[in-house]
One Martini backbone bead per residue (centre of mass of N, CA, C, O) as a GRO file, in nm:
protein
  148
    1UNK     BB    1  -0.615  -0.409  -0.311
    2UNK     BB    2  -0.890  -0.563  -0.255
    3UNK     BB    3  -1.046  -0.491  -0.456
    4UNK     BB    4  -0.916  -0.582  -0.672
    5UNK     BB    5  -0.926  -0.886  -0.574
    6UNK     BB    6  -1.268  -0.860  -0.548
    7UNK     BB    7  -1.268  -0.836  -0.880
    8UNK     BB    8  -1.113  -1.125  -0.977
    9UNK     BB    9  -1.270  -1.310  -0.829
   10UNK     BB   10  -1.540  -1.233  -0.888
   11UNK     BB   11  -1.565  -1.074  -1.227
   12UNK     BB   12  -1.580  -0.771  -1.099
   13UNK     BB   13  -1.452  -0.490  -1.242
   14UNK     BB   14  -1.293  -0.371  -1.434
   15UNK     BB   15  -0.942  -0.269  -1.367
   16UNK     BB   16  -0.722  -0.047  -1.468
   17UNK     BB   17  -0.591   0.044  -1.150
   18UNK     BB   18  -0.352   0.099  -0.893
   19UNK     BB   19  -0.320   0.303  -0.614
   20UNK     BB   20  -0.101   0.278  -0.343
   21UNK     BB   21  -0.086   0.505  -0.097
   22UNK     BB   22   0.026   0.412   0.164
   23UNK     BB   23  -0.021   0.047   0.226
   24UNK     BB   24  -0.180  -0.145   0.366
   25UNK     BB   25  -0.141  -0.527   0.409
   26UNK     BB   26  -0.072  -0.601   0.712
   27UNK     BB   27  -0.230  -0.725   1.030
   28UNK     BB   28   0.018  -0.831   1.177
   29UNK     BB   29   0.265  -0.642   1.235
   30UNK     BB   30   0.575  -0.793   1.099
   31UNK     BB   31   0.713  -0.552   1.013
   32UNK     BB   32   1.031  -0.357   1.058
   33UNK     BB   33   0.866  -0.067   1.040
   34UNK     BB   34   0.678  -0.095   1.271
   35UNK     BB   35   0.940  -0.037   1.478
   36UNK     BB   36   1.117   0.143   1.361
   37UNK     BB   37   0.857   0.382   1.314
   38UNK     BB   38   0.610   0.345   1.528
   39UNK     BB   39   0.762   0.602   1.652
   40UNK     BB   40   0.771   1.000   1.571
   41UNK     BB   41   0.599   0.957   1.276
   42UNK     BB   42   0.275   0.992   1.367
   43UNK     BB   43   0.242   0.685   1.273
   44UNK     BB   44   0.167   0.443   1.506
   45UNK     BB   45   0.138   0.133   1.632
   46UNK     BB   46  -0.111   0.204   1.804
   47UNK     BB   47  -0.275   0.337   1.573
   48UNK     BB   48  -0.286   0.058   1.428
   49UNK     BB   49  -0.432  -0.101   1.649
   50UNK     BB   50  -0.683   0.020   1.700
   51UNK     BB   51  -0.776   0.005   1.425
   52UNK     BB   52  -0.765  -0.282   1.403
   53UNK     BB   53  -0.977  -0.302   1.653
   54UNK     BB   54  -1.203  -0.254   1.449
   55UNK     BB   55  -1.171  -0.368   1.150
   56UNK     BB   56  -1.025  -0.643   1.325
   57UNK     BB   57  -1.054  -0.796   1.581
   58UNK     BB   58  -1.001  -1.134   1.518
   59UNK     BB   59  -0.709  -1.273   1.456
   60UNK     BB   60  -0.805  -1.459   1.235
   61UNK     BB   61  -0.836  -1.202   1.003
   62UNK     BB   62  -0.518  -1.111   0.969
   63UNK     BB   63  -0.474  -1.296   0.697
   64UNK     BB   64  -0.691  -1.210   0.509
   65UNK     BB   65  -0.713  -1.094   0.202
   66UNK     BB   66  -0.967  -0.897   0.291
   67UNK     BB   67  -0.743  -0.746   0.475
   68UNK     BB   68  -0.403  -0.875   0.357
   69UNK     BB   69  -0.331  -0.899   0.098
   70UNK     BB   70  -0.003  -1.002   0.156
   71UNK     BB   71  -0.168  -1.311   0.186
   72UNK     BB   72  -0.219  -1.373  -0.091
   73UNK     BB   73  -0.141  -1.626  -0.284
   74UNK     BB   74  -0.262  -1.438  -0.544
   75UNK     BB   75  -0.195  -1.202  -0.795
   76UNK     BB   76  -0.253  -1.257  -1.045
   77UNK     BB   77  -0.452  -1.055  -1.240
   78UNK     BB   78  -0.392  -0.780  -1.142
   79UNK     BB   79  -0.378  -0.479  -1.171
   80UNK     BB   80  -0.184  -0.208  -1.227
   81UNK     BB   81   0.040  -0.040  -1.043
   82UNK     BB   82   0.097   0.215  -0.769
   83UNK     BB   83   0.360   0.196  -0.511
   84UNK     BB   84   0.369   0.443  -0.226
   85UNK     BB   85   0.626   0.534   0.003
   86UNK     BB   86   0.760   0.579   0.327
   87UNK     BB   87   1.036   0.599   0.500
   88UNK     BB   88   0.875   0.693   0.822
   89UNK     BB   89   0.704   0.415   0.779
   90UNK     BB   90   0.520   0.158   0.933
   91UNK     BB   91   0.424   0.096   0.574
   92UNK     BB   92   0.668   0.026   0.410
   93UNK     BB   93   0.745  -0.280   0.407
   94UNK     BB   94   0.405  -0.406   0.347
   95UNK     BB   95   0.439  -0.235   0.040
   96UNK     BB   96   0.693  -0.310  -0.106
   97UNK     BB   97   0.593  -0.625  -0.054
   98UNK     BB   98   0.364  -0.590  -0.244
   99UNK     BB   99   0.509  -0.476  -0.492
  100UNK     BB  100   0.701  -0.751  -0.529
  101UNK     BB  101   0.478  -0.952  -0.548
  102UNK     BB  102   0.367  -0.821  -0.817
  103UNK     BB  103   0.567  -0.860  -0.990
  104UNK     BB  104   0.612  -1.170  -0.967
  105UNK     BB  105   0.300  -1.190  -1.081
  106UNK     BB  106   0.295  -1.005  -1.356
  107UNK     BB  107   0.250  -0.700  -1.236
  108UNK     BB  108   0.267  -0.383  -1.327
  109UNK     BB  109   0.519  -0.186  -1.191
  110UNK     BB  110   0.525   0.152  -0.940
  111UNK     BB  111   0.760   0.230  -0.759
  112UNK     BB  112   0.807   0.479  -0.467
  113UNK     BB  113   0.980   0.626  -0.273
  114UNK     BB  114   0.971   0.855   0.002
  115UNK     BB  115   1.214   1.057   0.089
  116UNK     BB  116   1.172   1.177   0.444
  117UNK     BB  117   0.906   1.077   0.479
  118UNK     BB  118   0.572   1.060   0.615
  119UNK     BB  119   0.274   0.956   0.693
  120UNK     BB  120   0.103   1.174   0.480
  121UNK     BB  121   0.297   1.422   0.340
  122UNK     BB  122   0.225   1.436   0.062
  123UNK     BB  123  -0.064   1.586   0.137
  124UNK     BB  124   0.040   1.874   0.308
  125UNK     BB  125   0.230   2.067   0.149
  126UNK     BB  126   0.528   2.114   0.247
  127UNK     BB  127   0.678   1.970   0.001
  128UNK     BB  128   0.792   2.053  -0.316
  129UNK     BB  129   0.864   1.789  -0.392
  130UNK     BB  130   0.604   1.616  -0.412
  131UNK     BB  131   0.476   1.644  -0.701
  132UNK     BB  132   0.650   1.408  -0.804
  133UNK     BB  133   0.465   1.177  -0.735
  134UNK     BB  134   0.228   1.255  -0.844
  135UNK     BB  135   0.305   1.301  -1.137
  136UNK     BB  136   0.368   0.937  -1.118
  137UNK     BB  137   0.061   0.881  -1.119
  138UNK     BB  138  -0.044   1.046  -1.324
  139UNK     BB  139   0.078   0.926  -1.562
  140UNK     BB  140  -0.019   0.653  -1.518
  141UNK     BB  141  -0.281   0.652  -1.525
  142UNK     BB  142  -0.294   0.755  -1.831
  143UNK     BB  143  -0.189   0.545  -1.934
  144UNK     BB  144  -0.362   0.304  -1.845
  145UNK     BB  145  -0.614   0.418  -2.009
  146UNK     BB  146  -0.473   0.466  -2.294
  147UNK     BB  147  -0.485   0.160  -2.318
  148UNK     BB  148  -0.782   0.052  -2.299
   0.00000   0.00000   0.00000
């Protein structure tokens, strides 16, 4: 979602399309899923605080757009995106919620909740369900492409 961002504001490159899959997009970590699913789902709160005081330590940049997607005042002019969230993740509602807004600012958008999932378990395989996710992100990005 960052790079999206500084390829449009930039002036390149141009981006085919985004895979947002379970995307951190808020370092305020004011949703409501991070209460929620926060603890006994693999990803915790405290292991997303620890992150977060590595890669942006001074509360001031927690709201910066190129840390925060989730913050940019304006999503318009970003390629298309495909964003994969799970059930049981404490990043489901401010992925949701980044997909949200690119809809809103007329960005198409492929959202997926992969239900009864913790993050990162679509990619564990354990579940033969998974591959369906995956076949909806491989789709589109060929499609994505192929509009090029």
């Amino acid at each position: 979602a960052v790079v999206a961002l500084m390829a449009r504001d930039r002036g390149g490159p141009a981006l085919a399309a985004q895979v947002l899959d379970i995307p951190a997009t808020d370092l305020t970590m004011q949703a409501p899923s991070i209460s929620t699913n926060g603890t006994g789902y693999m990803l915790t709160k405290a292991g997303m605080e620890e992150c977060r005081a590595f890669y942006a330590p001074d509360p001031a940049d927690w709201t910066h757009p190129y840390a925060s997607p989730l913050h940019a005042p304006d999503l318009a002019g970003l390629p298309p995106a495909v964003v994969t969230t799970c059930e049981y993740d404490p990043l489901r509602d401010e992925g949701e919620q980044y997909g949200m807004r690119l809809v809103a600012a007329g960005v198409p958008v492929l959202m997926q909740r992969a239900v009864g999932h913790v993050h990162g378990s679509l990619g564990m395989g354990v579940d033969p369900h998974a591959g369906a996710y995956r076949r909806r992100i491989e789709a589109f990005l060929r499609d994505q492409l192929r509009a090029r």
